[in-house]
């Protein structure tokens, strides 16, 4: 059945009222929101028809109506009025970023936490590592007699480090030799080509020193794998406890949110779109049935950088959230691009 204009306007009014209150919406409330005269009886008849179509639901016999997932989808795809951000709203988002911190990992962490605070929802940030990402530089710094810090910098701006213990007393001469050795062999090599077989080849070339330097090479390999895997940052999970409709299955929800593989799969499935709304039941995960997920991907220069998502109750204000998230993602991508460019300019 094709919905006429009156049914669509009534559906929009119900969705918007439910987003604001979280309570079932009655006919009198709908009448007060419409821009044309109509009686409560007529609205009730239309609400009943929308319920028969599965677009509205009635939680209790005497209560008003709430949108079904089908109703939300119609609203998001056809009825939602998204307004561009004002300069004041853009300035508020700009102020959330710690632009003075040059570390991309820290920038992503700060962005995730700021967005969680801004939206009162949970947030997740993922990064994509380009297939052509290469090693820019490796540094190894003495931290103790037998302890070193291994630092790997990649062309996509990611910098990761790991503490490594060795079976001999470190000297600056030995470190200088090894740093030159690994940079000669790793620099400009793509991450996907840094395999265990490659590490074994390097160990063979070290001859009698292979046992000595093995822990350092293994640490470099592990860091390269972490960089290639990308980042996953989750924040604001406790914000979801403020929504009473999520309290009954909070444990299952939190378990899902902390499952990196499942949540990353959900977020990454949205990367074909600049902004995508996933309604809980569409994700085919029972833990998400009462949730809405809005995902925006961001670019670093011309490269796909990753995605940032907001997870909240299914009644979150999509019309407000989508433009804010889009601008947030664009700002994040621009700042990351500036950070990476400044790092690549370093000698």
Short mmCIF file of C-alpha atoms in Angstrom, two decimals:
data_model
loop_
_atom_site.label_atom_id
_atom_site.label_comp_id
_atom_site.label_asym_id
_atom_site.label_seq_id
_atom_site.Cartn_x
_atom_site.Cartn_y
_atom_site.Cartn_z
CA UNK A 1 0.00 0.00 0.00
CA UNK A 2 1.38 3.39 -1.01
CA UNK A 3 1.26 5.89 1.83
CA UNK A 4 -0.52 9.13 1.05
CA UNK A 5 0.75 12.51 2.19
CA UNK A 6 -1.42 12.57 5.33
CA UNK A 7 -0.18 9.19 6.54
CA UNK A 8 3.42 10.22 5.89
CA UNK A 9 3.02 13.44 7.87
CA UNK A 10 1.39 11.58 10.74
CA UNK A 11 4.24 9.05 10.72
CA UNK A 12 6.82 11.85 10.76
CA UNK A 13 5.05 13.52 13.70
CA UNK A 14 4.99 10.27 15.68
CA UNK A 15 8.66 9.51 15.03
CA UNK A 16 9.74 13.02 16.03
CA UNK A 17 7.59 13.04 19.16
CA UNK A 18 8.87 9.61 20.20
CA UNK A 19 12.49 10.69 19.63
CA UNK A 20 11.95 13.63 21.99
CA UNK A 21 10.09 11.83 24.78
CA UNK A 22 10.64 8.09 24.51
CA UNK A 23 6.95 7.68 25.32
CA UNK A 24 4.15 6.27 23.10
CA UNK A 25 2.51 9.04 21.10
CA UNK A 26 -1.25 9.70 21.23
CA UNK A 27 -3.56 11.27 18.65
CA UNK A 28 -3.85 14.60 20.48
CA UNK A 29 -0.08 15.07 20.40
CA UNK A 30 -0.04 14.26 16.69
CA UNK A 31 -2.82 16.77 15.98
CA UNK A 32 -0.87 19.53 17.70
CA UNK A 33 2.17 18.84 15.52
CA UNK A 34 0.51 18.73 12.11
CA UNK A 35 0.46 21.74 9.79
CA UNK A 36 -3.13 21.08 8.64
CA UNK A 37 -6.43 20.78 10.53
CA UNK A 38 -7.54 17.24 11.35
CA UNK A 39 -9.63 15.63 14.09
CA UNK A 40 -8.28 13.22 16.69
CA UNK A 41 -10.65 10.56 15.38
CA UNK A 42 -9.18 10.84 11.89
CA UNK A 43 -5.64 10.64 13.26
CA UNK A 44 -6.56 7.55 15.29
CA UNK A 45 -7.92 5.88 12.14
CA UNK A 46 -4.75 6.70 10.26
CA UNK A 47 -2.63 5.42 13.15
CA UNK A 48 -4.60 2.17 13.13
CA UNK A 49 -4.01 1.82 9.38
CA UNK A 50 -0.27 2.42 9.84
CA UNK A 51 -0.25 -0.21 12.58
CA UNK A 52 -1.89 -2.75 10.30
CA UNK A 53 0.89 -2.09 7.79
CA UNK A 54 3.53 -2.76 10.45
CA UNK A 55 4.76 0.83 10.35
CA UNK A 56 3.57 1.65 13.88
CA UNK A 57 3.37 -0.47 17.00
CA UNK A 58 1.16 -0.25 20.07
CA UNK A 59 3.08 -1.34 23.19
CA UNK A 60 -0.06 -1.49 25.36
CA UNK A 61 -3.77 -1.67 24.61
CA UNK A 62 -4.55 1.79 25.96
CA UNK A 63 -1.32 3.51 24.99
CA UNK A 64 -0.36 5.55 21.97
CA UNK A 65 1.82 4.34 19.14
CA UNK A 66 5.56 4.06 18.59
CA UNK A 67 7.41 3.62 15.28
CA UNK A 68 8.40 0.13 14.20
CA UNK A 69 11.72 -0.45 12.48
CA UNK A 70 9.88 -0.20 9.17
CA UNK A 71 8.46 3.13 10.30
CA UNK A 72 11.91 4.43 11.23
CA UNK A 73 13.30 3.34 7.88
CA UNK A 74 10.55 5.16 5.96
CA UNK A 75 11.16 8.25 8.07
CA UNK A 76 14.94 8.19 7.56
CA UNK A 77 14.79 7.47 3.83
CA UNK A 78 11.86 9.68 2.84
CA UNK A 79 10.72 12.13 5.51
CA UNK A 80 13.62 13.29 7.61
CA UNK A 81 14.52 16.96 7.24
CA UNK A 82 18.28 17.38 7.59
CA UNK A 83 19.35 20.98 7.99
CA UNK A 84 22.92 22.19 7.38
CA UNK A 85 24.94 23.07 10.46
CA UNK A 86 25.20 26.66 11.56
CA UNK A 87 28.60 28.26 11.98
CA UNK A 88 28.08 28.11 15.75
CA UNK A 89 27.50 24.34 15.60
CA UNK A 90 30.61 23.89 13.43
CA UNK A 91 32.65 25.92 15.90
CA UNK A 92 31.39 23.75 18.76
CA UNK A 93 32.63 20.62 16.96
CA UNK A 94 35.96 22.26 16.06
CA UNK A 95 36.48 23.04 19.75
CA UNK A 96 36.16 19.35 20.67
CA UNK A 97 39.42 18.38 18.96
CA UNK A 98 42.80 18.55 20.57
CA UNK A 99 44.52 19.86 17.46
CA UNK A 100 47.79 20.53 19.31
CA UNK A 101 48.55 16.83 19.80
CA UNK A 102 50.52 15.49 16.82
CA UNK A 103 49.94 11.81 17.62
CA UNK A 104 47.27 10.32 15.30
CA UNK A 105 46.39 7.62 17.84
CA UNK A 106 45.81 10.26 20.50
CA UNK A 107 43.79 12.34 18.07
CA UNK A 108 41.52 9.37 17.31
CA UNK A 109 41.11 8.61 21.01
CA UNK A 110 40.27 12.24 21.80
CA UNK A 111 37.80 12.37 18.91
CA UNK A 112 36.02 9.23 20.08
CA UNK A 113 35.70 10.52 23.64
CA UNK A 114 34.61 13.99 22.51
CA UNK A 115 31.92 12.56 20.23
CA UNK A 116 30.62 10.33 23.03
CA UNK A 117 30.31 13.35 25.29
CA UNK A 118 28.73 15.45 22.55
CA UNK A 119 26.08 12.86 21.62
CA UNK A 120 25.50 11.13 25.00
CA UNK A 121 25.87 7.84 23.12
CA UNK A 122 28.52 5.20 22.64
CA UNK A 123 31.04 5.83 19.87
CA UNK A 124 33.47 3.71 17.90
CA UNK A 125 36.32 4.70 15.62
CA UNK A 126 38.08 2.38 13.20
CA UNK A 127 40.95 3.01 10.82
CA UNK A 128 41.74 1.43 7.48
CA UNK A 129 45.34 0.81 6.55
CA UNK A 130 45.95 1.36 2.81
CA UNK A 131 47.39 -1.60 0.93
CA UNK A 132 50.27 0.57 -0.24
CA UNK A 133 51.17 1.82 3.27
CA UNK A 134 54.93 1.52 3.83
CA UNK A 135 57.38 1.85 6.70
CA UNK A 136 58.81 5.36 6.92
CA UNK A 137 61.25 4.90 9.76
CA UNK A 138 62.18 2.64 12.67
CA UNK A 139 63.78 3.94 15.84
CA UNK A 140 65.10 1.96 18.79
CA UNK A 141 65.83 3.75 22.05
CA UNK A 142 67.63 2.39 25.07
CA UNK A 143 65.35 2.26 28.11
CA UNK A 144 67.52 0.17 30.45
CA UNK A 145 70.50 -2.17 30.50
CA UNK A 146 68.59 -4.87 28.63
CA UNK A 147 65.43 -2.99 27.64
CA UNK A 148 64.69 -1.00 24.50
CA UNK A 149 61.70 0.84 23.08
CA UNK A 150 61.01 -0.06 19.45
CA UNK A 151 59.21 2.67 17.47
CA UNK A 152 57.75 2.13 13.98
CA UNK A 153 56.39 4.95 11.83
CA UNK A 154 54.28 4.19 8.75
CA UNK A 155 53.36 6.32 5.74
CA UNK A 156 49.71 6.57 6.82
CA UNK A 157 50.77 8.53 9.91
CA UNK A 158 50.45 5.71 12.40
CA UNK A 159 53.18 5.55 15.03
CA UNK A 160 53.35 2.55 17.35
CA UNK A 161 55.87 1.41 19.91
CA UNK A 162 56.64 -1.63 22.01
CA UNK A 163 58.98 -2.32 24.91
CA UNK A 164 61.40 -5.14 24.16
CA UNK A 165 63.74 -7.04 26.49
CA UNK A 166 66.90 -8.58 25.08
CA UNK A 167 69.36 -11.12 26.42
CA UNK A 168 72.39 -8.86 26.39
CA UNK A 169 73.51 -5.49 27.68
CA UNK A 170 72.56 -2.78 25.25
CA UNK A 171 75.11 -0.26 24.06
CA UNK A 172 74.61 2.75 21.83
CA UNK A 173 77.04 1.32 19.26
CA UNK A 174 75.00 -1.88 19.00
CA UNK A 175 71.75 0.08 18.72
CA UNK A 176 73.19 2.34 16.03
CA UNK A 177 74.22 -0.72 14.02
CA UNK A 178 70.82 -2.39 14.36
CA UNK A 179 68.82 0.78 13.59
CA UNK A 180 70.78 1.21 10.36
CA UNK A 181 70.34 -2.47 9.55
CA UNK A 182 66.54 -2.47 9.91
CA UNK A 183 65.96 0.89 8.23
CA UNK A 184 67.98 -0.22 5.21
CA UNK A 185 65.70 -3.26 4.90
CA UNK A 186 62.32 -2.02 6.14
CA UNK A 187 62.12 1.55 4.85
CA UNK A 188 59.61 1.93 1.98
CA UNK A 189 58.58 -1.73 2.31
CA UNK A 190 54.81 -2.24 2.35
CA UNK A 191 53.30 -3.54 5.56
CA UNK A 192 51.71 -6.51 3.84
CA UNK A 193 55.15 -7.63 2.64
CA UNK A 194 56.58 -7.72 6.14
CA UNK A 195 55.95 -11.41 6.73
CA UNK A 196 57.42 -14.03 9.02
CA UNK A 197 59.33 -15.37 6.03
CA UNK A 198 60.87 -11.92 5.53
CA UNK A 199 61.88 -11.78 9.22
CA UNK A 200 63.43 -15.23 8.97
CA UNK A 201 65.45 -14.07 5.96
CA UNK A 202 66.79 -11.14 7.96
CA UNK A 203 67.73 -13.42 10.85
CA UNK A 204 69.67 -15.65 8.49
CA UNK A 205 71.53 -12.62 7.13
CA UNK A 206 72.57 -11.69 10.68
CA UNK A 207 74.40 -14.99 11.02
CA UNK A 208 75.76 -15.56 14.53
CA UNK A 209 73.97 -12.43 15.76
CA UNK A 210 70.52 -13.74 14.83
CA UNK A 211 69.78 -15.01 18.34
CA UNK A 212 70.88 -11.71 19.84
CA UNK A 213 68.69 -9.52 17.66
CA UNK A 214 65.74 -11.90 17.30
CA UNK A 215 63.60 -10.24 20.05
CA UNK A 216 63.98 -6.82 18.39
CA UNK A 217 63.03 -8.12 14.95
CA UNK A 218 60.03 -9.97 16.38
CA UNK A 219 58.90 -6.75 18.09
CA UNK A 220 59.14 -4.87 14.79
CA UNK A 221 57.10 -7.58 13.07
CA UNK A 222 54.39 -7.47 15.78
CA UNK A 223 54.15 -3.69 15.53
CA UNK A 224 53.81 -3.89 11.74
CA UNK A 225 50.95 -6.39 12.15
CA UNK A 226 49.20 -4.03 14.60
CA UNK A 227 49.53 -1.11 12.19
CA UNK A 228 48.22 -3.18 9.29
CA UNK A 229 45.25 -4.36 11.38
CA UNK A 230 44.22 -0.76 12.07
CA UNK A 231 42.85 0.97 15.14
CA UNK A 232 39.68 0.22 17.04
CA UNK A 233 38.62 2.71 19.70
CA UNK A 234 35.42 2.45 21.73
CA UNK A 235 34.10 5.13 24.05
CA UNK A 236 31.03 6.25 25.94
CA UNK A 237 29.56 2.79 26.59
CA UNK A 238 28.24 3.86 29.99
CA UNK A 239 26.21 6.62 28.30
CA UNK A 240 23.81 3.90 27.15
CA UNK A 241 22.83 3.14 30.75
CA UNK A 242 20.93 6.43 30.83
CA UNK A 243 18.34 5.05 28.37
CA UNK A 244 15.81 2.94 30.25
CA UNK A 245 14.80 0.93 27.18
CA UNK A 246 18.33 -0.52 27.04
CA UNK A 247 18.64 -1.54 30.68
CA UNK A 248 17.02 -4.98 30.40
CA UNK A 249 19.80 -6.39 28.24
CA UNK A 250 22.70 -4.11 29.14
CA UNK A 251 25.04 -7.05 29.81
CA UNK A 252 24.53 -8.57 26.34
CA UNK A 253 24.86 -5.13 24.75
CA UNK A 254 28.15 -4.35 26.50
CA UNK A 255 29.51 -7.79 25.61
CA UNK A 256 28.76 -7.12 21.94
CA UNK A 257 30.28 -3.63 22.01
CA UNK A 258 33.52 -5.03 23.40
CA UNK A 259 33.72 -7.70 20.71
CA UNK A 260 36.12 -5.98 18.32
CA UNK A 261 35.62 -8.42 15.46
CA UNK A 262 31.81 -8.20 15.43
CA UNK A 263 31.60 -4.46 15.93
CA UNK A 264 34.29 -3.75 13.34
CA UNK A 265 32.42 -5.94 10.86
CA UNK A 266 29.24 -3.94 11.49
CA UNK A 267 31.01 -0.60 11.04
CA UNK A 268 33.07 -1.67 8.02
CA UNK A 269 29.94 -2.96 6.25
CA UNK A 270 28.85 0.68 6.02
CA UNK A 271 31.95 2.00 4.26
CA UNK A 272 30.34 2.05 0.82
CA UNK A 273 28.32 5.07 1.97
CA UNK A 274 29.58 8.40 3.28
CA UNK A 275 26.89 8.23 5.99
CA UNK A 276 24.76 5.21 6.78
CA UNK A 277 22.06 4.50 9.35
CA UNK A 278 21.73 0.92 10.57
CA UNK A 279 18.61 0.10 12.57
CA UNK A 280 19.14 -2.65 15.13
CA UNK A 281 17.12 -5.43 13.56
CA UNK A 282 18.74 -4.77 10.19
CA UNK A 283 22.10 -5.75 11.70
CA UNK A 284 20.75 -9.23 12.52
CA UNK A 285 22.29 -9.09 15.98
CA UNK A 286 19.80 -9.55 18.81
CA UNK A 287 21.99 -7.41 21.11
CA UNK A 288 21.33 -4.44 18.80
CA UNK A 289 17.58 -4.77 18.41
CA UNK A 290 16.84 -1.61 20.40
CA UNK A 291 19.72 0.39 18.94
CA UNK A 292 20.38 2.72 16.06
CA UNK A 293 23.87 3.03 14.59
CA UNK A 294 24.96 5.99 12.47
CA UNK A 295 28.29 5.57 10.67
CA UNK A 296 30.28 8.15 8.72
CA UNK A 297 33.48 7.35 6.91
CA UNK A 298 36.32 9.83 6.76
CA UNK A 299 39.09 10.37 4.26
CA UNK A 300 42.71 11.27 4.89
CA UNK A 301 43.55 13.27 1.82
CA UNK A 302 42.30 11.09 -1.02
CA UNK A 303 42.59 7.85 0.93
CA UNK A 304 39.80 6.14 2.85
CA UNK A 305 40.90 6.66 6.44
CA UNK A 306 38.26 4.72 8.33
CA UNK A 307 34.91 5.27 9.97
CA UNK A 308 33.42 6.79 13.07
CA UNK A 309 30.10 5.62 14.41
CA UNK A 310 27.55 6.63 17.02
CA UNK A 311 25.55 3.93 18.81
CA UNK A 312 22.44 4.86 20.75
CA UNK A 313 18.82 3.91 21.31
CA UNK A 314 16.83 3.42 18.13
CA UNK A 315 15.00 6.68 18.88
CA UNK A 316 18.12 8.87 18.58
CA UNK A 317 17.59 12.12 16.70
CA UNK A 318 18.90 11.11 13.26
CA UNK A 319 18.06 14.43 11.62
CA UNK A 320 20.32 16.24 14.10
CA UNK A 321 22.98 13.56 14.42
CA UNK A 322 23.71 12.91 10.74
CA UNK A 323 24.94 16.43 9.78
CA UNK A 324 26.91 16.69 13.03
CA UNK A 325 28.58 13.32 12.46
CA UNK A 326 29.35 14.14 8.82
CA UNK A 327 31.09 17.38 9.78
CA UNK A 328 32.82 15.64 12.68
CA UNK A 329 34.20 12.95 10.33
CA UNK A 330 35.33 15.54 7.77
CA UNK A 331 37.13 17.52 10.48
CA UNK A 332 38.78 14.39 11.86
CA UNK A 333 40.02 13.40 8.39
CA UNK A 334 41.41 16.87 7.73
CA UNK A 335 43.29 17.00 11.03
CA UNK A 336 44.72 13.51 10.51
CA UNK A 337 45.86 14.50 7.01
CA UNK A 338 47.61 17.59 8.41
CA UNK A 339 49.24 15.51 11.15
CA UNK A 340 50.50 12.87 8.74
CA UNK A 341 51.84 15.49 6.35
CA UNK A 342 53.80 17.17 9.15
CA UNK A 343 55.23 13.80 10.26
CA UNK A 344 56.26 12.85 6.74
CA UNK A 345 58.07 16.18 6.39
CA UNK A 346 60.31 15.31 9.33
CA UNK A 347 63.81 14.10 8.42
#
